[in-house]
């Protein structure tokens, strides 16, 4: 069974731009969570989607948003990029909402210049 | 609130040495506990987990026991290999089987194993 896939793997943007990252969960998994990883803050939870609805949200500004499609694929969007948004963005999938075992993708590394 | 504290690294060991990475947690209720590993340039891989007190998770020679009385979940391996060099993250899920789908991670411990 294929794992979680994320595209693109690497991205360079400039301040003020917006970016959209994509995540395809493991086949049959219906829940997708997003995390931001930075050297300073470590791994922080962004949000969780299940059945096309955001079920849980971390402590991030409204510039960070996401959505989930009927096939469980998910996208996250960051608008008005700031230098501090440079990070590795990780997507994780699980079978159902709130299921504790999550499987991670390779991440998208975003660099904001 | 919920939090995870890991020993700070980096940890440098010789091949075949014994490994312990300490992890303690603070949580309300009955969390599940996890160890994830991140190899250079990659995402996180689930290494092992334990869902209730006194459970022992094990995988690839690594073990960790869920100790409720000491709120700990220390990672151990009897004989490390160079290929074990990676960053290890301890994590908790706040509600076992509950509606919260987020994991709370420690800061990570970088392990380097020398031949």
Short mmCIF file of C-alpha atoms in Angstrom, two decimals:
data_model
loop_
_atom_site.label_atom_id
_atom_site.label_comp_id
_atom_site.label_asym_id
_atom_site.label_seq_id
_atom_site.Cartn_x
_atom_site.Cartn_y
_atom_site.Cartn_z
CA UNK A 1 0.00 0.00 0.00
CA UNK A 2 1.44 3.38 -0.96
CA UNK A 3 2.30 5.72 1.89
CA UNK A 4 1.35 9.32 2.40
CA UNK A 5 2.49 11.48 -0.48
CA UNK A 6 3.11 15.21 -0.41
CA UNK A 7 3.71 17.60 -3.25
CA UNK A 8 5.75 19.52 -3.93
CA UNK A 9 8.73 18.32 -1.91
CA UNK A 10 10.54 21.66 -2.06
CA UNK A 11 9.29 25.17 -2.59
CA UNK A 12 10.83 28.63 -2.59
CA UNK A 13 8.59 31.67 -2.23
CA UNK A 14 9.03 35.33 -1.38
CA UNK A 15 7.42 37.30 1.42
CA UNK A 16 3.84 38.28 0.75
CA UNK A 17 3.15 35.45 -1.66
CA UNK A 18 0.81 32.59 -0.95
CA UNK A 19 1.43 28.87 -1.22
CA UNK A 20 -0.64 25.70 -1.51
CA UNK A 21 0.66 22.32 -0.39
CA UNK A 22 -0.96 19.01 -1.23
CA UNK A 23 -1.26 15.75 0.67
CA UNK A 24 -2.63 12.39 -0.44
CA UNK A 25 -3.31 10.05 2.49
CA UNK A 26 -2.81 6.31 2.57
CA UNK A 27 -5.57 4.59 0.64
CA UNK A 28 -8.55 4.08 2.92
CA UNK A 29 -7.45 6.66 5.46
CA UNK A 30 -10.02 9.34 6.00
CA UNK A 31 -8.35 11.69 8.43
CA UNK A 32 -5.52 14.06 7.56
CA UNK A 33 -3.51 16.21 9.96
CA UNK A 34 -0.92 18.86 9.21
CA UNK A 35 2.12 19.80 11.27
CA UNK A 36 4.78 22.47 10.99
CA UNK A 37 8.36 21.58 11.91
CA UNK A 38 10.94 24.29 12.60
CA UNK A 39 14.28 24.16 14.43
CA UNK A 40 13.07 26.64 17.03
CA UNK A 41 9.53 25.48 17.75
CA UNK A 42 9.82 21.81 16.87
CA UNK A 43 6.74 19.98 15.65
CA UNK A 44 3.50 21.88 16.03
CA UNK A 45 0.01 20.80 15.11
CA UNK A 46 -1.78 22.92 12.52
CA UNK A 47 -5.14 21.26 11.89
CA UNK A 48 -6.99 18.01 11.32
CA UNK A 49 -9.54 17.24 8.64
CA UNK A 50 -12.07 14.46 8.47
CA UNK A 51 -14.99 14.08 6.09
CA UNK A 52 -14.09 17.36 4.42
CA UNK A 53 -14.48 19.26 7.72
CA UNK A 54 -11.87 20.78 9.96
CA UNK A 55 -12.18 18.93 13.28
CA UNK A 56 -9.34 20.32 15.30
CA UNK A 57 -7.08 23.33 15.02
CA UNK A 58 -3.77 24.33 16.52
CA UNK A 59 -2.64 27.77 17.57
CA UNK A 60 -1.75 29.32 14.23
CA UNK A 61 -2.94 32.57 12.64
CA UNK A 62 -5.74 32.67 10.12
CA UNK A 63 -3.22 32.93 7.29
CA UNK A 64 -2.96 29.16 7.61
CA UNK A 65 -5.93 27.33 6.21
CA UNK A 66 -6.75 24.00 4.71
CA UNK A 67 -9.37 21.87 3.14
CA UNK A 68 -10.13 18.26 2.41
CA UNK A 69 -11.73 16.80 -0.66
CA UNK A 70 -14.20 13.97 -0.98
CA UNK A 71 -11.38 11.54 -1.84
CA UNK A 72 -9.67 12.50 1.47
CA UNK A 73 -6.87 14.37 -0.25
CA UNK A 74 -6.04 17.55 1.57
CA UNK A 75 -4.45 20.88 0.80
CA UNK A 76 -3.13 23.55 3.09
CA UNK A 77 -2.71 27.16 2.14
CA UNK A 78 -0.57 29.87 3.64
CA UNK A 79 -1.31 33.40 2.56
CA UNK A 80 0.85 36.50 2.90
CA UNK A 81 3.97 34.48 3.60
CA UNK A 82 6.39 35.63 6.26
CA UNK A 83 10.03 34.66 6.71
CA UNK A 84 9.06 32.72 9.81
CA UNK A 85 6.85 30.43 7.76
CA UNK A 86 9.96 28.71 6.43
CA UNK A 87 9.60 25.19 7.69
CA UNK A 88 9.03 21.55 6.88
CA UNK A 89 5.30 20.95 6.57
CA UNK A 90 4.30 17.41 7.38
CA UNK A 91 1.05 15.72 6.58
CA UNK A 92 -0.13 12.66 8.47
CA UNK A 93 -3.04 10.34 7.84
CA UNK A 94 -5.03 7.96 10.00
CA UNK A 95 -7.96 5.68 9.43
CA UNK A 96 -10.54 7.68 11.29
CA UNK A 97 -10.93 10.99 13.03
CA UNK A 98 -9.00 11.20 16.25
CA UNK A 99 -7.35 7.86 15.75
CA UNK A 100 -4.10 8.10 17.53
CA UNK A 101 -1.76 6.27 15.19
CA UNK A 102 -0.74 8.65 12.44
CA UNK A 103 1.42 7.93 9.43
CA UNK A 104 3.52 10.75 8.08
CA UNK A 105 4.52 11.79 4.61
CA UNK A 106 8.01 12.99 3.64
CA UNK A 107 7.03 16.63 4.02
CA UNK A 108 7.22 19.76 1.93
CA UNK A 109 10.15 22.01 2.70
CA UNK A 110 9.14 25.64 2.24
CA UNK A 111 11.70 28.42 2.13
CA UNK A 112 10.44 31.98 2.27
CA UNK A 113 12.89 34.64 1.07
CA UNK B 1 -2.00 21.05 29.78
CA UNK B 2 -0.41 18.29 27.78
CA UNK B 3 3.32 18.29 27.15
CA UNK B 4 6.26 16.02 26.41
CA UNK B 5 9.81 16.50 27.64
CA UNK B 6 12.73 14.67 26.10
CA UNK B 7 16.37 14.58 27.07
CA UNK B 8 18.34 17.05 25.03
CA UNK B 9 20.83 15.80 22.55
CA UNK B 10 22.82 15.25 20.66
CA UNK B 11 23.61 11.77 21.88
CA UNK B 12 26.74 10.20 20.42
CA UNK B 13 27.36 6.49 20.89
CA UNK B 14 29.67 3.86 19.52
CA UNK B 15 28.22 0.97 17.57
CA UNK B 16 26.82 -1.80 19.81
CA UNK B 17 26.43 0.54 22.78
CA UNK B 18 23.27 0.63 24.89
CA UNK B 19 20.84 3.45 24.17
CA UNK B 20 18.42 5.20 26.48
CA UNK B 21 16.51 8.32 25.51
CA UNK B 22 14.42 9.70 28.35
CA UNK B 23 10.89 10.94 27.81
CA UNK B 24 8.43 12.20 30.40
CA UNK B 25 4.98 13.56 29.85
CA UNK B 26 2.24 15.62 31.41
CA UNK B 27 -1.31 14.82 30.41
CA UNK B 28 -4.86 14.83 31.63
CA UNK B 29 -6.71 11.60 31.22
CA UNK B 30 -5.17 8.54 29.66
CA UNK B 31 -2.94 9.40 26.70
CA UNK B 32 -1.36 7.03 24.23
CA UNK B 33 2.38 7.35 23.82
CA UNK B 34 4.57 7.08 20.74
CA UNK B 35 8.13 7.16 19.52
CA UNK B 36 8.73 8.44 16.01
CA UNK B 37 12.05 8.50 14.15
CA UNK B 38 13.13 10.97 11.50
CA UNK B 39 16.03 10.15 9.20
CA UNK B 40 17.86 13.01 7.45
CA UNK B 41 15.73 14.66 4.80
CA UNK B 42 12.70 12.50 5.50
CA UNK B 43 9.37 12.64 7.32
CA UNK B 44 8.53 10.88 10.55
CA UNK B 45 8.22 7.12 10.83
CA UNK B 46 6.28 5.48 13.62
CA UNK B 47 8.75 3.42 15.62
CA UNK B 48 6.56 2.05 18.42
CA UNK B 49 3.58 2.88 20.57
CA UNK B 50 1.82 2.01 23.82
CA UNK B 51 -1.80 2.75 24.57
CA UNK B 52 -2.14 2.04 28.29
CA UNK B 53 -0.14 1.83 31.48
CA UNK B 54 2.45 -0.97 31.66
CA UNK B 55 2.19 -1.65 27.92
CA UNK B 56 5.53 -2.22 26.24
CA UNK B 57 5.98 -1.12 22.66
CA UNK B 58 8.75 -2.71 20.63
CA UNK B 59 10.08 -2.62 17.09
CA UNK B 60 13.44 -3.17 15.37
CA UNK B 61 15.14 -3.85 18.71
CA UNK B 62 13.80 -0.67 20.31
CA UNK B 63 11.55 -0.86 23.37
CA UNK B 64 9.65 1.54 25.58
CA UNK B 65 7.35 0.88 28.53
CA UNK B 66 4.44 3.13 29.47
CA UNK B 67 4.99 4.00 33.14
CA UNK B 68 2.02 5.87 34.56
CA UNK B 69 3.49 6.15 38.05
CA UNK B 70 6.55 8.02 36.77
CA UNK B 71 4.79 9.50 33.69
CA UNK B 72 7.62 8.21 31.53
CA UNK B 73 8.13 6.41 28.23
CA UNK B 74 11.88 5.97 27.88
CA UNK B 75 13.25 4.54 24.64
CA UNK B 76 15.88 1.79 24.90
CA UNK B 77 17.92 -0.36 22.56
CA UNK B 78 20.46 -2.91 23.63
CA UNK B 79 22.91 -2.53 20.77
CA UNK B 80 22.77 0.43 18.41
CA UNK B 81 23.94 0.42 14.81
CA UNK B 82 25.22 3.20 12.59
CA UNK B 83 21.93 2.97 10.68
CA UNK B 84 20.08 4.04 13.85
CA UNK B 85 21.51 7.55 13.52
CA UNK B 86 18.46 9.80 13.32
CA UNK B 87 16.31 12.16 15.35
CA UNK B 88 13.90 10.50 17.77
CA UNK B 89 10.65 12.12 18.87
CA UNK B 90 8.51 11.15 21.80
CA UNK B 91 4.84 12.06 21.38
CA UNK B 92 1.49 11.70 23.07
CA UNK B 93 -2.07 11.60 21.85
CA UNK B 94 -4.20 13.33 24.46
CA UNK B 95 -7.25 11.10 24.37
CA UNK B 96 -7.08 7.47 23.54
CA UNK B 97 -9.76 6.88 20.94
CA UNK B 98 -11.09 10.36 21.46
CA UNK B 99 -11.89 13.12 19.08
CA UNK B 100 -8.60 14.97 19.32
CA UNK B 101 -6.46 13.97 16.40
CA UNK B 102 -3.37 15.94 17.20
CA UNK B 103 -0.09 14.57 18.48
CA UNK B 104 2.00 16.54 20.94
CA UNK B 105 5.70 16.10 20.37
CA UNK B 106 8.84 16.51 22.37
CA UNK B 107 11.69 18.58 20.92
CA UNK B 108 13.48 15.55 19.54
CA UNK B 109 16.79 13.89 20.40
CA UNK B 110 19.46 13.56 17.75
CA UNK B 111 21.35 10.27 17.92
CA UNK B 112 24.68 9.76 16.16
CA UNK B 113 26.21 6.30 16.16
CA UNK B 114 29.89 6.01 15.27
CA UNK B 115 31.41 2.85 13.80
#
